[in-house]
PDB file of C-alpha atoms in Angstrom:
ATOM      1  CA  UNK M   1      20.599   2.483  -3.977  1.00 75.00           C
ATOM      2  CA  UNK M   2      18.543   4.687  -1.921  1.00 83.00           C
ATOM      3  CA  UNK M   3      14.730   2.972  -3.649  1.00 94.00           C
ATOM      4  CA  UNK M   4      12.144   5.949  -2.879  1.00 97.00           C
ATOM      5  CA  UNK M   5      12.550   8.982  -1.616  1.00 97.00           C
ATOM      6  CA  UNK M   6      10.192  11.274  -0.476  1.00 98.00           C
ATOM      7  CA  UNK M   7      10.406  15.069   0.908  1.00 97.00           C
ATOM      8  CA  UNK M   8       9.819  16.379   3.307  1.00 97.00           C
ATOM      9  CA  UNK M   9       9.422  14.270   6.268  1.00 97.00           C
ATOM     10  CA  UNK M  10       7.170  16.174   7.993  1.00 97.00           C
ATOM     11  CA  UNK M  11       5.254  19.754   7.275  1.00 97.00           C
ATOM     12  CA  UNK M  12       2.402  21.383   8.415  1.00 98.00           C
ATOM     13  CA  UNK M  13       0.404  23.787   6.387  1.00 97.00           C
ATOM     14  CA  UNK M  14      -2.845  26.008   7.004  1.00 98.00           C
ATOM     15  CA  UNK M  15      -6.035  25.911   5.338  1.00 98.00           C
ATOM     16  CA  UNK M  16      -5.637  27.672   1.422  1.00 97.00           C
ATOM     17  CA  UNK M  17      -1.952  27.202   1.154  1.00 98.00           C
ATOM     18  CA  UNK M  18      -0.863  25.024  -1.665  1.00 97.00           C
ATOM     19  CA  UNK M  19       2.596  22.329  -1.560  1.00 97.00           C
ATOM     20  CA  UNK M  20       4.291  19.755  -3.791  1.00 98.00           C
ATOM     21  CA  UNK M  21       5.175  15.881  -2.416  1.00 98.00           C
ATOM     22  CA  UNK M  22       8.622  15.427  -3.972  1.00 97.00           C
ATOM     23  CA  UNK M  23       9.023  11.510  -4.907  1.00 98.00           C
ATOM     24  CA  UNK M  24      11.645  10.348  -6.830  1.00 97.00           C
ATOM     25  CA  UNK M  25      13.000   6.449  -7.260  1.00 96.00           C
ATOM     26  CA  UNK M  26      16.224   5.164  -8.540  1.00 94.00           C
ATOM     27  CA  UNK M  27      15.308   1.268  -9.600  1.00 92.00           C
ATOM     28  CA  UNK M  28      14.542   2.157 -13.263  1.00 91.00           C
ATOM     29  CA  UNK M  29      10.814   0.905 -12.345  1.00 91.00           C
ATOM     30  CA  UNK M  30       8.260   2.431 -14.984  1.00 90.00           C
ATOM     31  CA  UNK M  31       5.341   2.085 -12.461  1.00 91.00           C
ATOM     32  CA  UNK M  32       4.637   4.695  -9.886  1.00 94.00           C
ATOM     33  CA  UNK M  33       1.766   5.420  -6.809  1.00 96.00           C
ATOM     34  CA  UNK M  34       0.199   8.032  -4.424  1.00 98.00           C
ATOM     35  CA  UNK M  35      -1.415   6.697  -1.544  1.00 98.00           C
ATOM     36  CA  UNK M  36      -2.684   8.511   1.248  1.00 98.00           C
ATOM     37  CA  UNK M  37      -2.943   6.704   4.853  1.00 97.00           C
ATOM     38  CA  UNK M  38      -5.000   8.266   7.271  1.00 95.00           C
ATOM     39  CA  UNK M  39      -5.295   7.197  11.242  1.00 86.00           C
ATOM     40  CA  UNK M  40      -5.577   3.073  11.913  1.00 82.00           C
ATOM     41  CA  UNK M  41      -6.841   2.628   8.355  1.00 86.00           C
ATOM     42  CA  UNK M  42      -5.258   1.208   4.601  1.00 89.00           C
ATOM     43  CA  UNK M  43      -3.538   2.876   1.829  1.00 95.00           C
ATOM     44  CA  UNK M  44      -5.927   4.844  -0.959  1.00 95.00           C
ATOM     45  CA  UNK M  45      -4.673   4.991  -3.333  1.00 95.00           C
ATOM     46  CA  UNK M  46      -4.535   9.085  -4.769  1.00 97.00           C
ATOM     47  CA  UNK M  47      -3.253   8.940  -8.403  1.00 96.00           C
ATOM     48  CA  UNK M  48      -0.640   6.609 -10.603  1.00 93.00           C
ATOM     49  CA  UNK M  49       1.593   6.829 -13.173  1.00 93.00           C
ATOM     50  CA  UNK M  50       2.360   3.693 -15.490  1.00 89.00           C
ATOM     51  CA  UNK M  51       4.979   5.456 -17.469  1.00 87.00           C
ATOM     52  CA  UNK M  52       6.314   8.755 -17.584  1.00 88.00           C
ATOM     53  CA  UNK M  53       4.353  11.382 -19.275  1.00 88.00           C
ATOM     54  CA  UNK M  54       0.666   8.699 -18.364  1.00 93.00           C
ATOM     55  CA  UNK M  55      -1.270   9.637 -15.368  1.00 95.00           C
ATOM     56  CA  UNK M  56      -4.356   8.361 -13.939  1.00 94.00           C
ATOM     57  CA  UNK M  57      -6.531   8.580 -10.723  1.00 94.00           C
ATOM     58  CA  UNK M  58      -7.046   6.287  -8.332  1.00 93.00           C
ATOM     59  CA  UNK M  59      -9.911   5.999  -5.562  1.00 91.00           C
ATOM     60  CA  UNK M  60      -9.770   9.016  -3.558  1.00 95.00           C
ATOM     61  CA  UNK M  61      -8.231  12.194  -6.684  1.00 97.00           C
ATOM     62  CA  UNK M  62     -10.054  14.744  -5.688  1.00 97.00           C
ATOM     63  CA  UNK M  63      -8.157  18.171  -4.033  1.00 97.00           C
ATOM     64  CA  UNK M  64      -4.676  16.704  -5.964  1.00 98.00           C
ATOM     65  CA  UNK M  65      -2.889  17.092  -8.728  1.00 97.00           C
ATOM     66  CA  UNK M  66       0.321  14.666 -10.163  1.00 98.00           C
ATOM     67  CA  UNK M  67       2.992  15.157 -12.585  1.00 97.00           C
ATOM     68  CA  UNK M  68       5.071  12.590 -13.837  1.00 96.00           C
ATOM     69  CA  UNK M  69       8.162  15.187 -13.968  1.00 86.00           C
ATOM     70  CA  UNK M  70      10.310  11.666 -15.737  1.00 95.00           C
ATOM     71  CA  UNK M  71      10.791   8.342 -14.702  1.00 94.00           C
ATOM     72  CA  UNK M  72      12.658   8.735 -12.019  1.00 96.00           C
ATOM     73  CA  UNK M  73      10.309  11.626 -10.090  1.00 97.00           C
ATOM     74  CA  UNK M  74       6.539  11.568  -9.664  1.00 97.00           C
ATOM     75  CA  UNK M  75       4.724  14.720  -7.942  1.00 98.00           C
ATOM     76  CA  UNK M  76       1.490  15.233  -5.663  1.00 98.00           C
ATOM     77  CA  UNK M  77       0.455  18.748  -5.790  1.00 98.00           C
ATOM     78  CA  UNK M  78      -2.018  20.435  -3.410  1.00 97.00           C
ATOM     79  CA  UNK M  79      -3.582  23.306  -4.248  1.00 94.00           C
ATOM     80  CA  UNK M  80      -5.757  24.378  -2.119  1.00 97.00           C
ATOM     81  CA  UNK M  81      -4.688  22.400   1.583  1.00 97.00           C
ATOM     82  CA  UNK M  82      -8.243  21.161   3.801  1.00 97.00           C
ATOM     83  CA  UNK M  83      -7.802  19.666   7.294  1.00 97.00           C
ATOM     84  CA  UNK M  84      -9.389  16.557   5.939  1.00 96.00           C
ATOM     85  CA  UNK M  85      -6.114  16.287   3.498  1.00 97.00           C
ATOM     86  CA  UNK M  86      -4.130  15.737   7.083  1.00 97.00           C
ATOM     87  CA  UNK M  87      -3.069  11.695   6.130  1.00 98.00           C
ATOM     88  CA  UNK M  88       0.511  10.439   5.750  1.00 98.00           C
ATOM     89  CA  UNK M  89       1.101  10.531   1.713  1.00 98.00           C
ATOM     90  CA  UNK M  90       3.502   7.661   1.042  1.00 98.00           C
ATOM     91  CA  UNK M  91       4.922   7.230  -2.500  1.00 98.00           C
ATOM     92  CA  UNK M  92       5.812   3.416  -4.406  1.00 96.00           C
ATOM     93  CA  UNK M  93       7.006   2.552  -7.244  1.00 94.00           C
ATOM     94  CA  UNK M  94       6.925  -1.328  -9.284  1.00 91.00           C
ATOM     95  CA  UNK M  95       9.127  -2.240 -12.161  1.00 79.00           C
ATOM     96  CA  UNK M  96       6.598  -2.875 -15.165  1.00 65.00           C
ATOM     97  CA  UNK M  97       3.534  -1.608 -15.758  1.00 58.00           C
ATOM     98  CA  UNK M  98       1.201  -4.304 -13.566  1.00 60.00           C
ATOM     99  CA  UNK M  99       3.860  -5.519 -11.738  1.00 71.00           C
ATOM    100  CA  UNK M 100       2.641  -6.653  -7.970  1.00 82.00           C
ATOM    101  CA  UNK M 101       5.565  -5.639  -6.392  1.00 90.00           C
ATOM    102  CA  UNK M 102       5.714  -1.822  -5.263  1.00 93.00           C
ATOM    103  CA  UNK M 103       8.233  -0.641  -3.226  1.00 95.00           C
ATOM    104  CA  UNK M 104       7.214   2.220  -0.627  1.00 97.00           C
ATOM    105  CA  UNK M 105       9.356   4.990   0.294  1.00 98.00           C
ATOM    106  CA  UNK M 106       8.995   6.691   4.287  1.00 97.00           C
ATOM    107  CA  UNK M 107       6.215   8.776   3.847  1.00 97.00           C
ATOM    108  CA  UNK M 108       5.363  12.347   4.205  1.00 98.00           C
ATOM    109  CA  UNK M 109       3.448  13.579   7.814  1.00 97.00           C
ATOM    110  CA  UNK M 110       1.492  16.455   6.522  1.00 98.00           C
ATOM    111  CA  UNK M 111      -1.005  18.219   9.002  1.00 97.00           C
ATOM    112  CA  UNK M 112      -3.555  20.967   7.564  1.00 97.00           C
ATOM    113  CA  UNK M 113      -4.825  23.496  10.613  1.00 97.00           C
TER     114      UNK M 113
ATOM    115  CA  UNK E   1     -17.223  -0.299  -6.268  1.00 80.00           C
ATOM    116  CA  UNK E   2     -13.542  -2.226  -4.435  1.00 87.00           C
ATOM    117  CA  UNK E   3     -14.344  -3.678  -0.818  1.00 92.00           C
ATOM    118  CA  UNK E   4     -11.855  -5.495   1.305  1.00 95.00           C
ATOM    119  CA  UNK E   5     -12.750  -7.145   5.463  1.00 96.00           C
ATOM    120  CA  UNK E   6      -9.818  -8.433   7.529  1.00 97.00           C
ATOM    121  CA  UNK E   7     -10.162  -8.682  10.838  1.00 97.00           C
ATOM    122  CA  UNK E   8      -9.010  -5.312  13.177  1.00 96.00           C
ATOM    123  CA  UNK E   9      -6.538  -7.120  15.594  1.00 97.00           C
ATOM    124  CA  UNK E  10      -5.009 -10.412  16.119  1.00 98.00           C
ATOM    125  CA  UNK E  11      -3.018 -11.429  19.383  1.00 97.00           C
ATOM    126  CA  UNK E  12      -1.265 -15.076  19.270  1.00 97.00           C
ATOM    127  CA  UNK E  13       2.053 -16.072  21.767  1.00 97.00           C
ATOM    128  CA  UNK E  14       5.771 -15.882  20.484  1.00 98.00           C
ATOM    129  CA  UNK E  15       6.191 -19.715  18.640  1.00 97.00           C
ATOM    130  CA  UNK E  16       2.900 -20.206  17.292  1.00 98.00           C
ATOM    131  CA  UNK E  17       0.651 -19.720  14.315  1.00 98.00           C
ATOM    132  CA  UNK E  18      -1.490 -17.229  13.277  1.00 98.00           C
ATOM    133  CA  UNK E  19      -4.101 -17.095  10.024  1.00 98.00           C
ATOM    134  CA  UNK E  20      -4.877 -13.727   8.735  1.00 98.00           C
ATOM    135  CA  UNK E  21      -8.384 -13.416   6.666  1.00 98.00           C
ATOM    136  CA  UNK E  22      -9.010 -11.601   3.963  1.00 98.00           C
ATOM    137  CA  UNK E  23     -12.240 -11.300   2.339  1.00 98.00           C
ATOM    138  CA  UNK E  24     -12.590  -9.023  -0.562  1.00 97.00           C
ATOM    139  CA  UNK E  25     -15.507  -7.821  -3.484  1.00 96.00           C
ATOM    140  CA  UNK E  26     -13.521  -6.421  -6.155  1.00 92.00           C
ATOM    141  CA  UNK E  27     -14.739  -5.989 -10.473  1.00 90.00           C
ATOM    142  CA  UNK E  28     -11.780  -6.367 -12.864  1.00 91.00           C
ATOM    143  CA  UNK E  29      -9.904  -8.782  -9.620  1.00 93.00           C
ATOM    144  CA  UNK E  30      -6.248  -9.789 -10.870  1.00 93.00           C
ATOM    145  CA  UNK E  31      -4.628 -10.949  -7.690  1.00 94.00           C
ATOM    146  CA  UNK E  32      -4.404 -10.389  -4.168  1.00 96.00           C
ATOM    147  CA  UNK E  33      -1.165  -9.028  -1.820  1.00 95.00           C
ATOM    148  CA  UNK E  34      -0.239  -9.059   1.225  1.00 97.00           C
ATOM    149  CA  UNK E  35       1.719  -5.892   3.130  1.00 97.00           C
ATOM    150  CA  UNK E  36       3.937  -5.691   6.509  1.00 98.00           C
ATOM    151  CA  UNK E  37       3.948  -2.150   8.076  1.00 97.00           C
ATOM    152  CA  UNK E  38       5.781  -1.565  11.800  1.00 97.00           C
ATOM    153  CA  UNK E  39       4.222   1.766  13.446  1.00 94.00           C
ATOM    154  CA  UNK E  40       5.198   4.451  12.190  1.00 93.00           C
ATOM    155  CA  UNK E  41       6.873   2.944   9.115  1.00 96.00           C
ATOM    156  CA  UNK E  42       6.750   2.371   5.041  1.00 97.00           C
ATOM    157  CA  UNK E  43       4.417  -0.458   4.249  1.00 97.00           C
ATOM    158  CA  UNK E  44       6.861  -4.069   2.976  1.00 97.00           C
ATOM    159  CA  UNK E  45       5.618  -6.319   0.535  1.00 95.00           C
ATOM    160  CA  UNK E  46       4.935  -9.882   1.700  1.00 96.00           C
ATOM    161  CA  UNK E  47       3.395 -11.888  -1.544  1.00 94.00           C
ATOM    162  CA  UNK E  48       0.626 -12.538  -4.462  1.00 93.00           C
ATOM    163  CA  UNK E  49      -1.576 -14.913  -5.412  1.00 95.00           C
ATOM    164  CA  UNK E  50      -3.064 -14.292  -8.537  1.00 93.00           C
ATOM    165  CA  UNK E  51      -4.328 -18.039  -8.796  1.00 94.00           C
ATOM    166  CA  UNK E  52      -5.702 -20.202  -6.484  1.00 97.00           C
ATOM    167  CA  UNK E  53      -3.572 -22.205  -4.625  1.00 97.00           C
ATOM    168  CA  UNK E  54      -0.910 -21.971  -1.618  1.00 96.00           C
ATOM    169  CA  UNK E  55       2.449 -19.744  -2.035  1.00 93.00           C
ATOM    170  CA  UNK E  56       5.307 -20.224   0.687  1.00 94.00           C
ATOM    171  CA  UNK E  57       7.687 -17.684   1.257  1.00 89.00           C
ATOM    172  CA  UNK E  58      10.176 -18.975   4.427  1.00 93.00           C
ATOM    173  CA  UNK E  59       7.400 -18.923   7.889  1.00 96.00           C
ATOM    174  CA  UNK E  60       5.347 -17.204   5.813  1.00 96.00           C
ATOM    175  CA  UNK E  61       2.710 -18.492   3.791  1.00 97.00           C
ATOM    176  CA  UNK E  62      -0.720 -16.832   1.973  1.00 98.00           C
ATOM    177  CA  UNK E  63      -3.568 -18.643  -0.338  1.00 98.00           C
ATOM    178  CA  UNK E  64      -6.426 -17.554  -2.385  1.00 98.00           C
ATOM    179  CA  UNK E  65      -9.836 -18.572  -3.505  1.00 98.00           C
ATOM    180  CA  UNK E  66     -11.015 -16.942  -6.145  1.00 97.00           C
ATOM    181  CA  UNK E  67     -14.194 -18.776  -6.625  1.00 96.00           C
ATOM    182  CA  UNK E  68     -14.726 -17.600  -2.744  1.00 97.00           C
ATOM    183  CA  UNK E  69     -13.434 -14.695  -2.529  1.00 97.00           C
ATOM    184  CA  UNK E  70     -10.964 -15.281   0.265  1.00 97.00           C
ATOM    185  CA  UNK E  71      -7.388 -15.412   0.938  1.00 98.00           C
ATOM    186  CA  UNK E  72      -5.425 -15.245   3.934  1.00 98.00           C
ATOM    187  CA  UNK E  73      -2.224 -14.842   5.096  1.00 98.00           C
ATOM    188  CA  UNK E  74      -0.227 -17.834   7.797  1.00 98.00           C
ATOM    189  CA  UNK E  75       2.690 -16.682   9.540  1.00 98.00           C
ATOM    190  CA  UNK E  76       4.552 -19.354  11.068  1.00 97.00           C
ATOM    191  CA  UNK E  77       6.766 -19.425  14.304  1.00 97.00           C
ATOM    192  CA  UNK E  78       5.783 -16.176  15.267  1.00 98.00           C
ATOM    193  CA  UNK E  79       8.657 -13.966  16.512  1.00 98.00           C
ATOM    194  CA  UNK E  80       7.971 -10.890  18.634  1.00 97.00           C
ATOM    195  CA  UNK E  81       9.331  -8.999  15.459  1.00 97.00           C
ATOM    196  CA  UNK E  82       5.675 -10.084  13.444  1.00 98.00           C
ATOM    197  CA  UNK E  83       4.214  -7.271  15.889  1.00 98.00           C
ATOM    198  CA  UNK E  84       2.643  -4.985  12.745  1.00 98.00           C
ATOM    199  CA  UNK E  85      -0.403  -4.328  10.831  1.00 97.00           C
ATOM    200  CA  UNK E  86      -0.898  -6.273   8.383  1.00 98.00           C
ATOM    201  CA  UNK E  87      -2.900  -5.306   4.575  1.00 97.00           C
ATOM    202  CA  UNK E  88      -4.673  -7.053   2.869  1.00 97.00           C
ATOM    203  CA  UNK E  89      -4.530  -4.954  -1.009  1.00 96.00           C
ATOM    204  CA  UNK E  90      -6.557  -6.803  -4.314  1.00 95.00           C
ATOM    205  CA  UNK E  91      -5.308  -5.726  -7.647  1.00 92.00           C
ATOM    206  CA  UNK E  92      -7.797  -5.086  -9.751  1.00 90.00           C
ATOM    207  CA  UNK E  93      -8.122  -3.234 -13.508  1.00 83.00           C
ATOM    208  CA  UNK E  94      -4.586  -4.080 -13.909  1.00 80.00           C
ATOM    209  CA  UNK E  95      -2.795  -1.114 -12.460  1.00 81.00           C
ATOM    210  CA  UNK E  96      -4.760  -0.507  -9.336  1.00 88.00           C
ATOM    211  CA  UNK E  97      -4.845  -1.590  -6.165  1.00 91.00           C
ATOM    212  CA  UNK E  98      -7.499  -0.970  -3.101  1.00 94.00           C
ATOM    213  CA  UNK E  99      -6.215  -1.699   0.764  1.00 95.00           C
ATOM    214  CA  UNK E 100      -7.963  -2.980   3.263  1.00 94.00           C
ATOM    215  CA  UNK E 101      -7.461  -1.788   7.047  1.00 95.00           C
ATOM    216  CA  UNK E 102      -5.103  -3.868   8.419  1.00 96.00           C
ATOM    217  CA  UNK E 103      -5.004  -6.300  10.665  1.00 97.00           C
ATOM    218  CA  UNK E 104      -2.814  -5.821  13.796  1.00 97.00           C
ATOM    219  CA  UNK E 105      -0.586  -8.390  15.130  1.00 98.00           C
ATOM    220  CA  UNK E 106       0.268  -8.471  18.946  1.00 98.00           C
ATOM    221  CA  UNK E 107       2.584 -11.376  19.317  1.00 98.00           C
ATOM    222  CA  UNK E 108       3.395 -11.603  22.634  1.00 97.00           C
ATOM    223  CA  UNK E 109       5.727 -13.600  24.401  1.00 95.00           C
TER     224      UNK E 109
END
């Protein structure tokens, strides 16, 4: 089992460009999450999905959109990238709604110039 | 809103015991988690406390006092590989998690 996978690993964008970060899990988990981590900081929740077809805002949703394509995949879209969105983005999943342990992907390191 | 406080950095020697404290202010509190993150890596789950008391998992233990809005992570028999950042995170409103800024643990020989 690969666990949680994310693509791409690294990305450089210019201000105003758009892109989609992909996340997939093969653990048959219901809940999936997107976080961002700025240098020297903790993780901040952007969006989460408790189950296929449902999404909800987290702490810092502005500038982002998400799609829970199916049970395995949860994508994060930046419609018009800004330098303030330079960060490391982590996707995570957990087994059931409200499950305590989250499994994290390796992260996507995004730089917006 | 949510807030978490934990020390930014702690240093200890190999073989020693270290305690990392976490105080929180949270509405809709469900529990407190701890995660470990090595430089450049992804966070990995260590423990979760929903009720008051101590949970032990090998060399690591975690404690929660809901009345004091306080918890800690205790690491025993420190090893060099324990050098990492440790994050406390509150679970609130059932499905949401709020992470602290992390404590960087330096283990010295």
